[in-house]
mmCIF file of C-alpha atoms in Angstrom:
data_model
loop_
_atom_site.group_PDB
_atom_site.id
_atom_site.type_symbol
_atom_site.label_atom_id
_atom_site.label_comp_id
_atom_site.label_asym_id
_atom_site.label_seq_id
_atom_site.Cartn_x
_atom_site.Cartn_y
_atom_site.Cartn_z
ATOM 1 C CA UNK M 1 1.858 42.751 4.029
ATOM 2 C CA UNK M 2 0.395 41.528 7.351
ATOM 3 C CA UNK M 3 -0.173 37.818 7.542
ATOM 4 C CA UNK M 4 -3.804 36.839 7.890
ATOM 5 C CA UNK M 5 -4.194 34.800 11.090
ATOM 6 C CA UNK M 6 -6.366 32.142 9.454
ATOM 7 C CA UNK M 7 -4.193 31.814 6.369
ATOM 8 C CA UNK M 8 -3.563 28.145 5.752
ATOM 9 C CA UNK M 9 -0.128 26.872 4.889
ATOM 10 C CA UNK M 10 0.773 26.126 1.291
ATOM 11 C CA UNK M 11 -0.996 23.151 -0.249
ATOM 12 C CA UNK M 12 0.519 19.926 1.086
ATOM 13 C CA UNK M 13 0.476 16.619 -0.742
ATOM 14 C CA UNK M 14 -1.700 14.122 1.154
ATOM 15 C CA UNK M 15 0.556 11.158 0.396
ATOM 16 C CA UNK M 16 4.295 10.613 0.373
ATOM 17 C CA UNK M 17 6.011 7.261 -0.214
ATOM 18 C CA UNK M 18 9.718 7.688 0.370
ATOM 19 C CA UNK M 19 13.034 6.087 1.265
ATOM 20 C CA UNK M 20 13.778 8.941 3.634
ATOM 21 C CA UNK M 21 12.959 9.116 7.328
ATOM 22 C CA UNK M 22 10.408 11.691 8.500
ATOM 23 C CA UNK M 23 10.305 14.203 11.321
ATOM 24 C CA UNK M 24 7.029 14.019 13.251
ATOM 25 C CA UNK M 25 7.535 17.503 14.701
ATOM 26 C CA UNK M 26 7.640 19.031 11.211
ATOM 27 C CA UNK M 27 4.688 16.934 10.028
ATOM 28 C CA UNK M 28 2.706 17.953 13.088
ATOM 29 C CA UNK M 29 3.347 21.664 12.693
ATOM 30 C CA UNK M 30 2.403 21.502 9.018
ATOM 31 C CA UNK M 31 -0.915 19.836 9.889
ATOM 32 C CA UNK M 32 -1.633 22.214 12.758
ATOM 33 C CA UNK M 33 -1.050 25.163 10.409
ATOM 34 C CA UNK M 34 -3.836 24.075 8.065
ATOM 35 C CA UNK M 35 -6.253 26.659 9.414
ATOM 36 C CA UNK M 36 -7.216 28.413 12.623
ATOM 37 C CA UNK M 37 -10.301 26.182 12.883
ATOM 38 C CA UNK M 38 -8.140 23.087 13.511
ATOM 39 C CA UNK M 39 -8.936 21.988 17.046
ATOM 40 C CA UNK M 40 -7.448 18.508 17.011
ATOM 41 C CA UNK M 41 -4.538 16.680 15.434
ATOM 42 C CA UNK M 42 -4.396 12.897 15.856
ATOM 43 C CA UNK M 43 -1.325 11.052 14.670
ATOM 44 C CA UNK M 44 -0.132 7.476 14.434
ATOM 45 C CA UNK M 45 3.455 6.311 13.917
ATOM 46 C CA UNK M 46 4.298 2.689 13.115
ATOM 47 C CA UNK M 47 7.746 1.352 13.991
ATOM 48 C CA UNK M 48 9.799 -1.690 12.999
ATOM 49 C CA UNK M 49 9.655 -4.278 15.820
ATOM 50 C CA UNK M 50 12.730 -6.359 16.596
ATOM 51 C CA UNK M 51 10.642 -9.494 17.048
ATOM 52 C CA UNK M 52 8.037 -11.180 14.840
ATOM 53 C CA UNK M 53 6.482 -14.635 15.313
ATOM 54 C CA UNK M 54 9.061 -15.349 17.997
ATOM 55 C CA UNK M 55 12.070 -14.586 15.808
ATOM 56 C CA UNK M 56 14.522 -11.730 16.199
ATOM 57 C CA UNK M 57 14.237 -9.375 13.249
ATOM 58 C CA UNK M 58 17.494 -7.740 12.162
ATOM 59 C CA UNK M 59 16.206 -5.694 9.251
ATOM 60 C CA UNK M 60 13.242 -5.255 6.975
ATOM 61 C CA UNK M 61 12.880 -4.410 3.292
ATOM 62 C CA UNK M 62 9.679 -2.665 2.197
ATOM 63 C CA UNK M 63 8.491 -2.840 -1.382
ATOM 64 C CA UNK M 64 5.749 -0.749 -3.013
ATOM 65 C CA UNK M 65 3.966 -0.603 -6.379
ATOM 66 C CA UNK M 66 5.003 2.884 -7.508
ATOM 67 C CA UNK M 67 1.916 4.728 -8.679
ATOM 68 C CA UNK M 68 -0.688 2.306 -7.382
ATOM 69 C CA UNK M 69 0.541 2.596 -3.814
ATOM 70 C CA UNK M 70 0.143 6.387 -3.758
ATOM 71 C CA UNK M 71 -3.174 6.113 -5.574
ATOM 72 C CA UNK M 72 -4.523 3.519 -3.112
ATOM 73 C CA UNK M 73 -3.602 5.647 -0.103
ATOM 74 C CA UNK M 74 -5.168 8.712 -1.719
ATOM 75 C CA UNK M 75 -8.377 6.715 -2.268
ATOM 76 C CA UNK M 76 -8.400 5.740 1.426
ATOM 77 C CA UNK M 77 -7.932 9.386 2.434
ATOM 78 C CA UNK M 78 -10.727 10.440 0.070
ATOM 79 C CA UNK M 79 -12.997 7.854 1.659
ATOM 80 C CA UNK M 80 -12.108 9.156 5.133
ATOM 81 C CA UNK M 81 -12.942 12.679 3.978
ATOM 82 C CA UNK M 82 -16.339 11.391 2.882
ATOM 83 C CA UNK M 83 -17.025 9.966 6.331
ATOM 84 C CA UNK M 84 -15.687 12.748 8.578
ATOM 85 C CA UNK M 85 -15.137 16.481 8.279
ATOM 86 C CA UNK M 86 -11.358 16.764 8.121
ATOM 87 C CA UNK M 87 -9.195 19.860 7.752
ATOM 88 C CA UNK M 88 -6.087 18.058 6.556
ATOM 89 C CA UNK M 89 -4.702 14.540 6.228
ATOM 90 C CA UNK M 90 -1.130 13.438 5.741
ATOM 91 C CA UNK M 91 0.223 9.939 5.186
ATOM 92 C CA UNK M 92 3.955 9.213 4.873
ATOM 93 C CA UNK M 93 5.082 5.622 4.273
ATOM 94 C CA UNK M 94 8.655 4.502 3.952
ATOM 95 C CA UNK M 95 10.080 1.916 1.554
ATOM 96 C CA UNK M 96 13.520 0.324 1.259
ATOM 97 C CA UNK M 97 15.666 -1.087 4.018
ATOM 98 C CA UNK M 98 14.617 -0.361 7.616
ATOM 99 C CA UNK M 99 16.039 -1.410 10.970
ATOM 100 C CA UNK M 100 14.303 -2.212 14.289
ATOM 101 C CA UNK M 101 13.087 1.006 15.894
ATOM 102 C CA UNK M 102 12.861 2.825 12.549
ATOM 103 C CA UNK M 103 9.681 4.692 11.705
ATOM 104 C CA UNK M 104 7.682 3.000 8.911
ATOM 105 C CA UNK M 105 4.465 4.945 8.618
ATOM 106 C CA UNK M 106 2.919 8.224 9.722
ATOM 107 C CA UNK M 107 -0.783 9.053 9.607
ATOM 108 C CA UNK M 108 -1.809 12.533 10.716
ATOM 109 C CA UNK M 109 -5.328 13.943 10.711
ATOM 110 C CA UNK M 110 -6.353 17.493 11.558
ATOM 111 C CA UNK M 111 -9.983 18.330 12.244
ATOM 112 C CA UNK M 112 -12.239 20.610 14.236
ATOM 113 C CA UNK M 113 -12.772 18.136 17.075
ATOM 114 C CA UNK M 114 -10.975 15.098 18.462
ATOM 115 C CA UNK M 115 -13.687 12.544 17.634
ATOM 116 C CA UNK M 116 -13.228 12.917 13.876
ATOM 117 C CA UNK M 117 -9.442 13.045 14.171
ATOM 118 C CA UNK M 118 -9.162 9.859 16.260
ATOM 119 C CA UNK M 119 -11.636 7.914 14.128
ATOM 120 C CA UNK M 120 -10.233 8.986 10.766
ATOM 121 C CA UNK M 121 -6.657 8.267 11.853
ATOM 122 C CA UNK M 122 -7.534 4.732 12.898
ATOM 123 C CA UNK M 123 -9.704 4.139 9.825
ATOM 124 C CA UNK M 124 -6.915 5.259 7.480
ATOM 125 C CA UNK M 125 -4.399 3.021 9.234
ATOM 126 C CA UNK M 126 -6.712 -0.034 9.211
ATOM 127 C CA UNK M 127 -7.446 0.424 5.514
ATOM 128 C CA UNK M 128 -3.816 1.085 4.650
ATOM 129 C CA UNK M 129 -2.792 -2.204 6.280
ATOM 130 C CA UNK M 130 -5.164 -4.213 4.119
ATOM 131 C CA UNK M 131 -5.458 -2.196 0.877
ATOM 132 C CA UNK M 132 -2.293 -0.277 0.060
ATOM 133 C CA UNK M 133 0.223 -2.316 -1.930
ATOM 134 C CA UNK M 134 3.260 -2.635 0.309
ATOM 135 C CA UNK M 135 5.124 -5.823 1.127
ATOM 136 C CA UNK M 136 7.553 -6.486 3.953
ATOM 137 C CA UNK M 137 10.435 -8.898 3.803
ATOM 138 C CA UNK M 138 12.224 -9.435 7.082
ATOM 139 C CA UNK M 139 15.743 -10.637 7.808
ATOM 140 C CA UNK M 140 15.827 -13.137 10.643
ATOM 141 C CA UNK M 141 18.776 -15.321 11.741
ATOM 142 C CA UNK M 142 20.520 -16.330 8.526
ATOM 143 C CA UNK M 143 17.524 -15.946 6.234
ATOM 144 C CA UNK M 144 14.921 -13.674 4.733
ATOM 145 C CA UNK M 145 11.177 -14.244 4.675
ATOM 146 C CA UNK M 146 8.152 -12.419 3.329
ATOM 147 C CA UNK M 147 5.781 -11.298 6.052
ATOM 148 C CA UNK M 148 2.363 -12.985 5.734
ATOM 149 C CA UNK M 149 -0.812 -10.908 5.854
ATOM 150 C CA UNK M 150 -2.817 -11.247 9.061
ATOM 151 C CA UNK M 151 -6.464 -12.104 9.496
ATOM 152 C CA UNK M 152 -6.643 -9.723 12.458
ATOM 153 C CA UNK M 153 -5.792 -6.828 10.107
ATOM 154 C CA UNK M 154 -8.640 -7.872 7.786
ATOM 155 C CA UNK M 155 -11.021 -7.940 10.720
ATOM 156 C CA UNK M 156 -9.841 -4.535 11.923
ATOM 157 C CA UNK M 157 -10.619 -3.052 8.509
ATOM 158 C CA UNK M 158 -14.055 -4.711 8.327
ATOM 159 C CA UNK M 159 -15.448 -2.964 11.382
ATOM 160 C CA UNK M 160 -15.612 0.425 9.599
ATOM 161 C CA UNK B 1 1.046 -4.009 -26.032
ATOM 162 C CA UNK B 2 0.163 -4.744 -22.449
ATOM 163 C CA UNK B 3 2.438 -4.445 -19.473
ATOM 164 C CA UNK B 4 2.360 -7.182 -16.826
ATOM 165 C CA UNK B 5 3.937 -6.557 -13.411
ATOM 166 C CA UNK B 6 4.767 -8.916 -10.551
ATOM 167 C CA UNK B 7 5.590 -7.872 -7.007
ATOM 168 C CA UNK B 8 7.158 -9.171 -3.812
ATOM 169 C CA UNK B 9 7.100 -12.952 -3.249
ATOM 170 C CA UNK B 10 5.423 -13.533 -6.599
ATOM 171 C CA UNK B 11 8.168 -11.615 -8.411
ATOM 172 C CA UNK B 12 10.788 -13.774 -6.695
ATOM 173 C CA UNK B 13 8.959 -17.054 -7.350
ATOM 174 C CA UNK B 14 8.524 -16.262 -11.043
ATOM 175 C CA UNK B 15 11.968 -14.706 -11.314
ATOM 176 C CA UNK B 16 10.700 -11.699 -13.276
ATOM 177 C CA UNK B 17 9.346 -8.268 -12.376
ATOM 178 C CA UNK B 18 7.658 -7.286 -15.614
ATOM 179 C CA UNK B 19 6.724 -8.430 -19.091
ATOM 180 C CA UNK B 20 5.656 -6.500 -22.173
ATOM 181 C CA UNK B 21 3.322 -8.566 -24.329
ATOM 182 C CA UNK B 22 1.764 -8.076 -27.733
ATOM 183 C CA UNK B 23 -1.973 -7.889 -27.086
ATOM 184 C CA UNK B 24 -3.918 -10.884 -28.415
ATOM 185 C CA UNK B 25 -7.425 -12.283 -28.074
ATOM 186 C CA UNK B 26 -6.089 -14.677 -25.458
ATOM 187 C CA UNK B 27 -5.902 -11.723 -23.086
ATOM 188 C CA UNK B 28 -9.450 -10.347 -23.106
ATOM 189 C CA UNK B 29 -9.839 -10.899 -19.363
ATOM 190 C CA UNK B 30 -7.527 -11.189 -16.397
ATOM 191 C CA UNK B 31 -8.375 -14.904 -16.169
ATOM 192 C CA UNK B 32 -7.524 -15.531 -19.823
ATOM 193 C CA UNK B 33 -4.327 -13.478 -19.578
ATOM 194 C CA UNK B 34 -3.334 -15.545 -16.565
ATOM 195 C CA UNK B 35 -4.069 -18.778 -18.440
ATOM 196 C CA UNK B 36 -2.122 -17.615 -21.448
ATOM 197 C CA UNK B 37 0.846 -16.648 -19.268
ATOM 198 C CA UNK B 38 0.799 -20.009 -17.532
ATOM 199 C CA UNK B 39 0.676 -21.875 -20.853
ATOM 200 C CA UNK B 40 3.469 -19.879 -22.440
ATOM 201 C CA UNK B 41 5.838 -20.383 -19.514
ATOM 202 C CA UNK B 42 6.869 -23.503 -17.611
ATOM 203 C CA UNK B 43 4.568 -25.473 -15.321
ATOM 204 C CA UNK B 44 5.707 -23.554 -12.225
ATOM 205 C CA UNK B 45 3.807 -20.539 -13.510
ATOM 206 C CA UNK B 46 0.508 -22.411 -13.535
ATOM 207 C CA UNK B 47 0.909 -23.433 -9.902
ATOM 208 C CA UNK B 48 2.233 -20.071 -8.731
ATOM 209 C CA UNK B 49 -0.482 -18.029 -10.466
ATOM 210 C CA UNK B 50 -3.206 -20.387 -9.248
ATOM 211 C CA UNK B 51 -2.613 -19.317 -5.632
ATOM 212 C CA UNK B 52 -5.998 -18.371 -4.163
ATOM 213 C CA UNK B 53 -4.536 -15.400 -2.325
ATOM 214 C CA UNK B 54 -3.104 -13.596 -5.346
ATOM 215 C CA UNK B 55 -4.424 -10.083 -5.907
ATOM 216 C CA UNK B 56 -4.765 -8.736 -9.436
ATOM 217 C CA UNK B 57 -4.941 -5.116 -10.541
ATOM 218 C CA UNK B 58 -5.706 -3.570 -13.917
ATOM 219 C CA UNK B 59 -4.427 -0.034 -14.416
ATOM 220 C CA UNK B 60 -3.617 0.124 -10.692
ATOM 221 C CA UNK B 61 -7.094 -0.803 -9.451
ATOM 222 C CA UNK B 62 -7.777 -4.179 -7.794
ATOM 223 C CA UNK B 63 -10.116 -6.315 -9.933
ATOM 224 C CA UNK B 64 -11.701 -9.759 -10.143
ATOM 225 C CA UNK B 65 -10.548 -12.488 -12.512
ATOM 226 C CA UNK B 66 -13.330 -11.753 -15.004
ATOM 227 C CA UNK B 67 -12.292 -8.101 -15.404
ATOM 228 C CA UNK B 68 -11.574 -7.190 -19.046
ATOM 229 C CA UNK B 69 -8.063 -6.455 -20.272
ATOM 230 C CA UNK B 70 -7.579 -4.110 -23.209
ATOM 231 C CA UNK B 71 -4.627 -3.215 -25.388
ATOM 232 C CA UNK B 72 -2.433 -0.721 -23.527
ATOM 233 C CA UNK B 73 -3.469 -1.875 -20.050
ATOM 234 C CA UNK B 74 -1.132 -2.420 -17.120
ATOM 235 C CA UNK B 75 -1.915 -5.655 -15.288
ATOM 236 C CA UNK B 76 -0.307 -6.522 -11.971
ATOM 237 C CA UNK B 77 -0.190 -9.703 -9.885
ATOM 238 C CA UNK B 78 0.825 -9.564 -6.240
ATOM 239 C CA UNK B 79 0.456 -11.293 -2.864
ATOM 240 C CA UNK B 80 -1.730 -9.947 -0.019
ATOM 241 C CA UNK B 81 -0.343 -6.637 1.231
ATOM 242 C CA UNK B 82 1.631 -6.259 4.449
ATOM 243 C CA UNK B 83 2.415 -2.558 4.816
ATOM 244 C CA UNK B 84 1.908 -0.198 7.667
#
């Protein structure tokens, strides 16, 4: 049977919270295959920095609230879909132990035009930072400490 | 029964990640549940749970202190989030 050119790929879950690393090339091709009307894919990838508040960070442990975390991210995506016309959205967030340079989070948005894709990607990331239940604990020289939330993240989320 | 969950720094400070409690009239709201928890445990709990920054969720949705709690609910206490 000939494949219809505008056939969209199989239904993808919008949200994945996982211990495993992710491959941005695979995530990108899955988003781009969401329909022949997709004209733009905007993505964001967050990485573990090796420095925070002046201290060298050796490792980081990410904790989630299984169930609520996925649900909160889905609610953010649903809100983004209410604000912009989006063809597909994908959010992958890692939990567990991560090292400097490791990928933490992926946000990918496919839409007809770049304006929606850029805006929705940034909106989702700003909301995720302040609303999705994740907590970071970092290992610095000889000790561990919980990362404090930042006022600048609150302000970034308020502008939407 | 109600299920009470604690996450991240709060979980470490209290030394417990979850509790299963028989539902009583002392738990009709998040505020009264919190008070009842603090009274039934040692004085550290009162101070730790009184932190202004604590976020509370009922059935996985963030709520205010006056939100009702019903038998069978899942109530969570956690610090401000730091993902992404």
